[in-house]
mmCIF file of C-alpha atoms in Angstrom:
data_model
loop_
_atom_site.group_PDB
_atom_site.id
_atom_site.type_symbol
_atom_site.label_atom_id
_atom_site.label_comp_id
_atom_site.label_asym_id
_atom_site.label_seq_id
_atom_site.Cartn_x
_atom_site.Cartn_y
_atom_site.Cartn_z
ATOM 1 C CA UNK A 1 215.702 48.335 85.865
ATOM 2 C CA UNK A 2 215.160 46.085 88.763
ATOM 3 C CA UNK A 3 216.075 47.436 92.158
ATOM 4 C CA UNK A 4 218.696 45.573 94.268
ATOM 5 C CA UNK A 5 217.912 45.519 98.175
ATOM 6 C CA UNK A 6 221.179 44.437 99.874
ATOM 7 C CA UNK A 7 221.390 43.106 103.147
ATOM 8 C CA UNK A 8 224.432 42.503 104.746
ATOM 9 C CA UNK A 9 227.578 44.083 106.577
ATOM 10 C CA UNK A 10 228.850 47.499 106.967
ATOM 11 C CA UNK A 11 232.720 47.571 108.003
ATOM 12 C CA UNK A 12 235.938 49.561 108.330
ATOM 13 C CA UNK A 13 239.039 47.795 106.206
ATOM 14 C CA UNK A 14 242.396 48.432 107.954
ATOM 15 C CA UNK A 15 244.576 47.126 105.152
ATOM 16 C CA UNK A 16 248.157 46.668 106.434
ATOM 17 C CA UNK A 17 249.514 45.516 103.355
ATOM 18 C CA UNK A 18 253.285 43.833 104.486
ATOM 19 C CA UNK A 19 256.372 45.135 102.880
ATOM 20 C CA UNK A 20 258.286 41.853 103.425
ATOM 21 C CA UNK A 21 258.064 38.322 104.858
ATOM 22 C CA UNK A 22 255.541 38.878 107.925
ATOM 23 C CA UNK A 23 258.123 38.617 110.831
ATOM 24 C CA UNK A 24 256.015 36.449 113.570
ATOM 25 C CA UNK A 25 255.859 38.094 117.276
ATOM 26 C CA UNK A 26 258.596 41.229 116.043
ATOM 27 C CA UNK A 27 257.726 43.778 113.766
ATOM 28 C CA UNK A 28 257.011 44.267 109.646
ATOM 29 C CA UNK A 29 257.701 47.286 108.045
ATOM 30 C CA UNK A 30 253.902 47.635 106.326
ATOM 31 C CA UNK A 31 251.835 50.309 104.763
ATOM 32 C CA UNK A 32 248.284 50.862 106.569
ATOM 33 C CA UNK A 33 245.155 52.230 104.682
ATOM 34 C CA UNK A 34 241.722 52.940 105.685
ATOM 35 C CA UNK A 35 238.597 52.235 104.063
ATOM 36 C CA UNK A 36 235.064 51.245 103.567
ATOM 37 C CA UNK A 37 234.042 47.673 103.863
ATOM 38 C CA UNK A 38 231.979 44.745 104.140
ATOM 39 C CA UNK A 39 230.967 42.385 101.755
ATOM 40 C CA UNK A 40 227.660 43.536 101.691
ATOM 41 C CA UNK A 41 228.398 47.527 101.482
ATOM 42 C CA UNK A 42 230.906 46.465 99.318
ATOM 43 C CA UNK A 43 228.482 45.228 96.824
ATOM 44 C CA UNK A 44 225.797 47.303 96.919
ATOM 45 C CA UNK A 45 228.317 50.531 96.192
ATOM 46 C CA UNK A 46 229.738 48.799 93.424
ATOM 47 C CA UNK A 47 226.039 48.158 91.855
ATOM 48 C CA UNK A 48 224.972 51.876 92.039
ATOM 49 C CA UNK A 49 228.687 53.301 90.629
ATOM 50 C CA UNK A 50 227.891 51.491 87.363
ATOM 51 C CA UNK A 51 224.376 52.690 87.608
ATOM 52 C CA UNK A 52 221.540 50.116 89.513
ATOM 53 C CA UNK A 53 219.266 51.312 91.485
ATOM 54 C CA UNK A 54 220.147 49.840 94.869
ATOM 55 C CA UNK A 55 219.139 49.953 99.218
ATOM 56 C CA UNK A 56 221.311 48.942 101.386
ATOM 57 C CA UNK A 57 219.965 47.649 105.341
ATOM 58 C CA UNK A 58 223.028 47.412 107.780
ATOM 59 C CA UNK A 59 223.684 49.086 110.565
ATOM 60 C CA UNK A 60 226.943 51.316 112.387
ATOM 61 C CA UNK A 61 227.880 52.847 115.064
ATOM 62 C CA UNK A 62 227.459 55.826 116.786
ATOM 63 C CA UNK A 63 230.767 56.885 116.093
ATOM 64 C CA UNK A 64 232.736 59.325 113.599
ATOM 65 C CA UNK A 65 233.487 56.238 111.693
ATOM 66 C CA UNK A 66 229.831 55.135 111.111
ATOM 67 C CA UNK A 67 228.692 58.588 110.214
ATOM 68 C CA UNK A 68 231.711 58.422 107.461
ATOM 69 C CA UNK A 69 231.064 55.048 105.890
ATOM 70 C CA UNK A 70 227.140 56.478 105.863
ATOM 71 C CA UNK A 71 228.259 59.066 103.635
ATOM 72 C CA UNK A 72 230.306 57.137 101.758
ATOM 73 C CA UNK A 73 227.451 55.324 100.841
ATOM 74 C CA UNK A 74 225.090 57.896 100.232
ATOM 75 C CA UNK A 75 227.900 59.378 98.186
ATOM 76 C CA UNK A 76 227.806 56.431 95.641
ATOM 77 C CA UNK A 77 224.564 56.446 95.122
ATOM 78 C CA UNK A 78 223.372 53.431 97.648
ATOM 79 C CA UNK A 79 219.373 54.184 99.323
ATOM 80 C CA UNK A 80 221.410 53.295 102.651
ATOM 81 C CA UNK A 81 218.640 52.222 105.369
ATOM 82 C CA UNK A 82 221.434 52.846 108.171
ATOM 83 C CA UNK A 83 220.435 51.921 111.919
ATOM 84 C CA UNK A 84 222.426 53.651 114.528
ATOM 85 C CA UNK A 85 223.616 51.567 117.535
ATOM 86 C CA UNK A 86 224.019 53.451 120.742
ATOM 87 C CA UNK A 87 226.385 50.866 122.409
ATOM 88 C CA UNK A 88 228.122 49.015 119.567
ATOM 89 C CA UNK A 89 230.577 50.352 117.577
ATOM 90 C CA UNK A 90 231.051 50.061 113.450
ATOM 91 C CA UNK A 91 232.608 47.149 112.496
ATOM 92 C CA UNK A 92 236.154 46.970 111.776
ATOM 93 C CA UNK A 93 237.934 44.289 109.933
ATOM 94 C CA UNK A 94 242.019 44.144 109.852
ATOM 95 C CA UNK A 95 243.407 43.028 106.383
ATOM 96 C CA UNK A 96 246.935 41.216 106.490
ATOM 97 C CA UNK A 97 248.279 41.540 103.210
ATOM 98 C CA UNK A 98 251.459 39.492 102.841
ATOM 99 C CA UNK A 99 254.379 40.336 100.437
ATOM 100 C CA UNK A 100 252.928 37.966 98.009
ATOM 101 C CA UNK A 101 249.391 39.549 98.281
ATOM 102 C CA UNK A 102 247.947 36.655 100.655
ATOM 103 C CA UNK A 103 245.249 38.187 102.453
ATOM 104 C CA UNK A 104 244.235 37.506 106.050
ATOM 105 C CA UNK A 105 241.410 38.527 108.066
ATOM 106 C CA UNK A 106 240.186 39.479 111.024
ATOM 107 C CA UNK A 107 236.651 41.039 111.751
ATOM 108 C CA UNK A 108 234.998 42.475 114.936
ATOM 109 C CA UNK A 109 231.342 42.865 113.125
ATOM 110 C CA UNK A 110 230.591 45.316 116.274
ATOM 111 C CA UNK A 111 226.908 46.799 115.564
ATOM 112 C CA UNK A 112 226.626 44.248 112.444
ATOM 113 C CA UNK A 113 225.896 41.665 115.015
ATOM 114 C CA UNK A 114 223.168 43.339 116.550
ATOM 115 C CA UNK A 115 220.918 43.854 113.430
ATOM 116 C CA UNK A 116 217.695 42.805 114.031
ATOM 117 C CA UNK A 117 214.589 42.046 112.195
ATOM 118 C CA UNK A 118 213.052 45.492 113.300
ATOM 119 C CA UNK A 119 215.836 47.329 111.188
ATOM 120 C CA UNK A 120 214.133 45.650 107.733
ATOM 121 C CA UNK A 121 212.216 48.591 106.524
ATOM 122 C CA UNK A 122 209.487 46.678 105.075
ATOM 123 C CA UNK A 123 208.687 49.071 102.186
ATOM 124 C CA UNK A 124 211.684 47.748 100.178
ATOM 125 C CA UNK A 125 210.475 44.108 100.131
ATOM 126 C CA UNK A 126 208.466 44.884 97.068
ATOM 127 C CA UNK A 127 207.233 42.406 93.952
ATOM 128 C CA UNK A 128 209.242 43.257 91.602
ATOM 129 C CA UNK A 129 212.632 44.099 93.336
ATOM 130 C CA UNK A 130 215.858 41.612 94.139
ATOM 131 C CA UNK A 131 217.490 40.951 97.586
ATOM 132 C CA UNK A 132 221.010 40.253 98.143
ATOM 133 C CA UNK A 133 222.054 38.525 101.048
ATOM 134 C CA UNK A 134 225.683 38.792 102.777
ATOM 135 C CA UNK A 135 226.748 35.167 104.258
ATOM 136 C CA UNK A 136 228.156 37.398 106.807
ATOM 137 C CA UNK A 137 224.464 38.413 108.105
ATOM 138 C CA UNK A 138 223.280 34.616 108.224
ATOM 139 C CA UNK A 139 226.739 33.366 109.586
ATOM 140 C CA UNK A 140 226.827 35.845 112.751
ATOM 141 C CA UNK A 141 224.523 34.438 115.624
ATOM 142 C CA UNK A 142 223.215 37.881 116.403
ATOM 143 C CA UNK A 143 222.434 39.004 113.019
ATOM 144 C CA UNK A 144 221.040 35.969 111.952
ATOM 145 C CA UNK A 145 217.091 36.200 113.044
ATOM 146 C CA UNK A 146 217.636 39.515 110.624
ATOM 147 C CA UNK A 147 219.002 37.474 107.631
ATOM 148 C CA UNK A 148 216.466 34.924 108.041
ATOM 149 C CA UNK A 149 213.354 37.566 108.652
ATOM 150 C CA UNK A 150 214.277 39.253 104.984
ATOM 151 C CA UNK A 151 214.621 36.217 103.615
ATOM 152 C CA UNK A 152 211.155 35.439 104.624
ATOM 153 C CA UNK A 153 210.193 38.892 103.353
ATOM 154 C CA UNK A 154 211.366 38.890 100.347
ATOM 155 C CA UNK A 155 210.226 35.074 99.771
ATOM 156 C CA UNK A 156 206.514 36.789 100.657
ATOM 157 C CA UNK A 157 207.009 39.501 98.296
ATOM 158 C CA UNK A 158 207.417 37.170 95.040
ATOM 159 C CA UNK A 159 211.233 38.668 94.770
ATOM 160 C CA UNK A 160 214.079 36.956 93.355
ATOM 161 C CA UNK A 161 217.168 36.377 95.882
ATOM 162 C CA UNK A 162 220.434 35.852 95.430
ATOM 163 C CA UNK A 163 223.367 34.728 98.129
ATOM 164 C CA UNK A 164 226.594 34.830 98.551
ATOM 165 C CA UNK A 165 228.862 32.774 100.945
ATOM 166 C CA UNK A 166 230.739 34.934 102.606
ATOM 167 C CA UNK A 167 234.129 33.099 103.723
ATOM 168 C CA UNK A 168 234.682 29.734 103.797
ATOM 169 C CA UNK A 169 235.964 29.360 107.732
ATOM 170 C CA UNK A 170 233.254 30.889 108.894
ATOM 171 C CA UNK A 171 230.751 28.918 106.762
ATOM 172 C CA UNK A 172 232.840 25.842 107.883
ATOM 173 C CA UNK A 173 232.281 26.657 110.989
ATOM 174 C CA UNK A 174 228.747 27.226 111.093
ATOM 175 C CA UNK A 175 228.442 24.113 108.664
ATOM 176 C CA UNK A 176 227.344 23.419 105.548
ATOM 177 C CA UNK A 177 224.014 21.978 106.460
ATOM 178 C CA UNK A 178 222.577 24.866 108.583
ATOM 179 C CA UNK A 179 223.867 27.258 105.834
ATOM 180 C CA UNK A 180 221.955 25.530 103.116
ATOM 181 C CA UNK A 181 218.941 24.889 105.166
ATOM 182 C CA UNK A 182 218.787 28.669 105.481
ATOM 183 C CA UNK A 183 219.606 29.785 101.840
ATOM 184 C CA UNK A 184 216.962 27.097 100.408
ATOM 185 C CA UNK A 185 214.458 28.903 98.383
ATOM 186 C CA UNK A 186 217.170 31.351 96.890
ATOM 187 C CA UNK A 187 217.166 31.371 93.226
ATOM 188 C CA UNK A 188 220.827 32.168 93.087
ATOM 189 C CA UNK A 189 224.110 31.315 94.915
ATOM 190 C CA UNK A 190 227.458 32.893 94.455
ATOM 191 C CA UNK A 191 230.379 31.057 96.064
ATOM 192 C CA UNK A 192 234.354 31.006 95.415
ATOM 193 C CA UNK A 193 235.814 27.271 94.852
ATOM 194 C CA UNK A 194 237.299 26.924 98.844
ATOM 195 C CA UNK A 195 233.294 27.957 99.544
ATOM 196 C CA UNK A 196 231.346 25.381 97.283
ATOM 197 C CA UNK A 197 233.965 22.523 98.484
ATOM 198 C CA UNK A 198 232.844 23.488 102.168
ATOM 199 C CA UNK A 199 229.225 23.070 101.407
ATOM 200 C CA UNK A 200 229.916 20.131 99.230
ATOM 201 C CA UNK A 201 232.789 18.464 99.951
ATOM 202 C CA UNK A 202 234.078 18.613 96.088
ATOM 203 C CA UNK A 203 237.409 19.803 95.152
ATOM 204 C CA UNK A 204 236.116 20.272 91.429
ATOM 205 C CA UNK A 205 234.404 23.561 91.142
ATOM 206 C CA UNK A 206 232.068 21.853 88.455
ATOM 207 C CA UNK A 207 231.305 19.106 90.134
ATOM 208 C CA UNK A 208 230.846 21.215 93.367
ATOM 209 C CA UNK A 209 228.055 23.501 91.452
ATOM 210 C CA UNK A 210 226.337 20.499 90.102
ATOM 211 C CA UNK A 211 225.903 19.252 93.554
ATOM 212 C CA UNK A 212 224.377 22.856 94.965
ATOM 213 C CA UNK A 213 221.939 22.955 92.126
ATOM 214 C CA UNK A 214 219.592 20.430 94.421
ATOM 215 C CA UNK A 215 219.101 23.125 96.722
ATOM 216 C CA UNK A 216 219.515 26.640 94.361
ATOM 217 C CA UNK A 217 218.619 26.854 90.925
ATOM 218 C CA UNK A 218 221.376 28.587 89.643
ATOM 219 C CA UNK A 219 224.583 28.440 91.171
ATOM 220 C CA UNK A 220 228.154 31.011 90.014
ATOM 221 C CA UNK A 221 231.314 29.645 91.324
ATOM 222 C CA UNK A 222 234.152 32.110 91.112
ATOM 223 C CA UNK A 223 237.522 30.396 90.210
ATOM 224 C CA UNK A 224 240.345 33.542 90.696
ATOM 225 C CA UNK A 225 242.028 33.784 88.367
ATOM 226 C CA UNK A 226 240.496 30.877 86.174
ATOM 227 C CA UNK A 227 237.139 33.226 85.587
ATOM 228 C CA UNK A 228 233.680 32.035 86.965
ATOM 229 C CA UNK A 229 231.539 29.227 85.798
ATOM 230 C CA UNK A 230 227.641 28.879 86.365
ATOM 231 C CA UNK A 231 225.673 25.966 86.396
ATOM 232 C CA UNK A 232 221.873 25.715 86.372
ATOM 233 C CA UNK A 233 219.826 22.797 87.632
ATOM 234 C CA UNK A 234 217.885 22.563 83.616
ATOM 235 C CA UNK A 235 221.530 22.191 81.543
ATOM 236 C CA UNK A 236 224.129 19.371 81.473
ATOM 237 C CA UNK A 237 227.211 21.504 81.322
ATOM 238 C CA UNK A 238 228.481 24.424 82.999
ATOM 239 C CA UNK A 239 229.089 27.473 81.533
ATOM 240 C CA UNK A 240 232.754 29.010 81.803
ATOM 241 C CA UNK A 241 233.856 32.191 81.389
ATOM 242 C CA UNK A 242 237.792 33.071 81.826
ATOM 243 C CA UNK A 243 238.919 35.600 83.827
ATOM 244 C CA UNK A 244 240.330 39.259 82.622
ATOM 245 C CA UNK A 245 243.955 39.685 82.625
ATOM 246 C CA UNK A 246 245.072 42.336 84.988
ATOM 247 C CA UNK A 247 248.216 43.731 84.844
ATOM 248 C CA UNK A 248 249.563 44.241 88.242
ATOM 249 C CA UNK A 249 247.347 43.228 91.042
ATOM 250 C CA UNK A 250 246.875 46.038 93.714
ATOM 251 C CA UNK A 251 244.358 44.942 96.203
ATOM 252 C CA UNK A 252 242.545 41.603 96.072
ATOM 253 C CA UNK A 253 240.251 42.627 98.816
ATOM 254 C CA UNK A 254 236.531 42.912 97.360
ATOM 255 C CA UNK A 255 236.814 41.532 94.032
ATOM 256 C CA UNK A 256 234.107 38.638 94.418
ATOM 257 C CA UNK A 257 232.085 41.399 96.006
ATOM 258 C CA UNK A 258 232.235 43.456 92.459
ATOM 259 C CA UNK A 259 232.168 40.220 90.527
ATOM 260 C CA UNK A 260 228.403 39.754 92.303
ATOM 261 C CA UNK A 261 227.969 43.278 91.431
ATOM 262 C CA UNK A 262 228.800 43.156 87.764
ATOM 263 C CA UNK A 263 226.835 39.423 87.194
ATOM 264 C CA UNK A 264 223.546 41.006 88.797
ATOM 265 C CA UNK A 265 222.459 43.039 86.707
ATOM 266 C CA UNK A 266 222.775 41.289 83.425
ATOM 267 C CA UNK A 267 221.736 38.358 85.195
ATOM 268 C CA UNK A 268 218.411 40.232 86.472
ATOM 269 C CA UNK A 269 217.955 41.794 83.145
ATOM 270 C CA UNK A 270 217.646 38.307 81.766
ATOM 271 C CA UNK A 271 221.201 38.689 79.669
ATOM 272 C CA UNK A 272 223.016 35.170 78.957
ATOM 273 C CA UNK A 273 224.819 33.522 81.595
ATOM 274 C CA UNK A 274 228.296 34.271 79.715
ATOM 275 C CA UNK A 275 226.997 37.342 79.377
ATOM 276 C CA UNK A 276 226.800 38.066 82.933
ATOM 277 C CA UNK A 277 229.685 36.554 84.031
ATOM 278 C CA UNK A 278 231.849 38.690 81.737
ATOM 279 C CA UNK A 279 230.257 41.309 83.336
ATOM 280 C CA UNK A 280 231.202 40.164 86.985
ATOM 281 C CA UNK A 281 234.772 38.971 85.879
ATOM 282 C CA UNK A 282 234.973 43.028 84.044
ATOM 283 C CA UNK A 283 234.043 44.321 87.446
ATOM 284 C CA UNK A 284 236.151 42.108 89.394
ATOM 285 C CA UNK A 285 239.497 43.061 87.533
ATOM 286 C CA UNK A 286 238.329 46.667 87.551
ATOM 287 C CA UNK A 287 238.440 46.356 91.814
ATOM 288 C CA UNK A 288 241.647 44.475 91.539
ATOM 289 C CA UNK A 289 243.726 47.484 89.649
ATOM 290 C CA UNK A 290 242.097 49.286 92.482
ATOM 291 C CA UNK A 291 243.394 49.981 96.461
ATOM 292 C CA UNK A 292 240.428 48.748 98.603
ATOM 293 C CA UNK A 293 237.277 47.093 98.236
ATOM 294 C CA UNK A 294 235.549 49.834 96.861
ATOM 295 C CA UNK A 295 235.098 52.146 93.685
ATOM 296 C CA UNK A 296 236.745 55.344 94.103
ATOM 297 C CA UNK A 297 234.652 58.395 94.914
#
């Protein structure tokens, strides 16, 4: 089994999720929840539930809020290679959940943005092993030199990397070229359909996947509720896999992050592409059914 090293963001979801139409400067009956976040937390506790062997570099606060989303991870499973900021706190991201189920959000990535590329413990970067990188890490100014150091690492090492885009306002306003200037060398790109046509300017998630094959070999776009498709730079066509039908949604937040979860390790195990998305759409509906962005412990 090949080992997943994550690196990315560590945050605390405040899910208000709105009772009825959000009433705009009065007040909205809602229902608040806490829990552990981050796309790149997110992910990595999602691998080790359904059984990879998975690190996790981040790092919190040194608050009561850190010290629980530290053994949150530990308690999944995740190797979590946790530096503790003495001035910043955890970072906390506020989840507007609309009647409808629109999300909206808005992050404060408080000690994420100081992660730096002393925090990479170099004995993960390993031949052999697979690094995940969070969009969020390369998109934040202050975590970036981090992102771009285990990038390098892991480019050094001979391992395979995959990325994932994050959100596509922040990636818009970063821009498309820095972002792929930084990801180039990455064997693998995940990105949602609003993502790709950011970096690409194509409405068409096909057509959008075709054109981010010149820079990444293999490239997953997730369509909601229309599945995922994956394109590779060596085939003519895409491959398409529909999505799962789920019931009653209960919590959109997270599902891309278990989609990357569920694709990686078929995909690393050298499964089919359909294969592997299956897997990631399976995961996906599994965190939808589900009240926050993680697995329950």
């Amino acid at each position: 089994m090949t080992r997943v090293v994550v690196v990315g963001d560590l945050m605390t979801d405040a899910v208000a999720r709105a009772r009825f139409p959000l009433a705009r400067a009065s007040d909205t009956p809602a229902v608040v929840t806490m829990h552990g976040g981050g796309s790149g937390a997110n992910v990595a506790s999602w691998l080790a539930v359904e059984g990879s062997e998975v690190a996790f570099i981040g790092r919190r606060g040194a608050d009561i809020t850190g010290r629980n989303r530290d053994m949150e991870l530990m308690g999944y499973g995740v190797d979590a290679r946790l530096v503790m900021d003495p001035e910043r706190p955890t970072g906390t991201c506020v989840v507007l959940v609309t009647h409808k189920g629109e999300r909206t959000m808005l992050s404060d990535p408080g000690a994420n943005a100081a992660l730096s590329p002393e925090d990479l413990p170099r004995d993960l970067f390993t031949q052999g092993s697979h690094l995940h990188m969070s969009g969020y890490t390369l998109i934040c100014e202050g975590s970036r030199d981090a992102a771009l150091a285990a990038l390098d690492l892991a480019r050094r090492a001979n391992m395979s990397i995959s990325v994932d885009c994050a959100s596509s306002a922040p990636v818009e306003r970063t821009g498309a070229e820095p972002f792929l200037e930084w990801t180039h060398g990455a064997k693998l790109l995940f990105a949602n359909a609003d993502q790709a046509k950011v970096l690409t300017g194509r409405d068409d998630p096909e057509a959008a996947a075709k054109v981010l094959t010149a820079w990444f070999p293999q490239v997953v776009i997730k369509c909601n509720a229309d599945g995922a498709l994956w394109y590779s730079n060596n085939r003519s066509e895409a491959v398409k896999v529909p999505a799962e039908q789920v019931e009653r949604v209960v919590d959109g937040t997270g599902a891309g992050d278990a989609f990357a979860a569920g694709f990686l390790p078929s995909w690393l195990d050298g499964k089919q592409p359909a294969d592997a998305l299956s897997a990631g759409n399976a995961l996906a509906a599994k965190c939808l059914v589900n009240l926050g962005a993680r697995p329950r412990l």
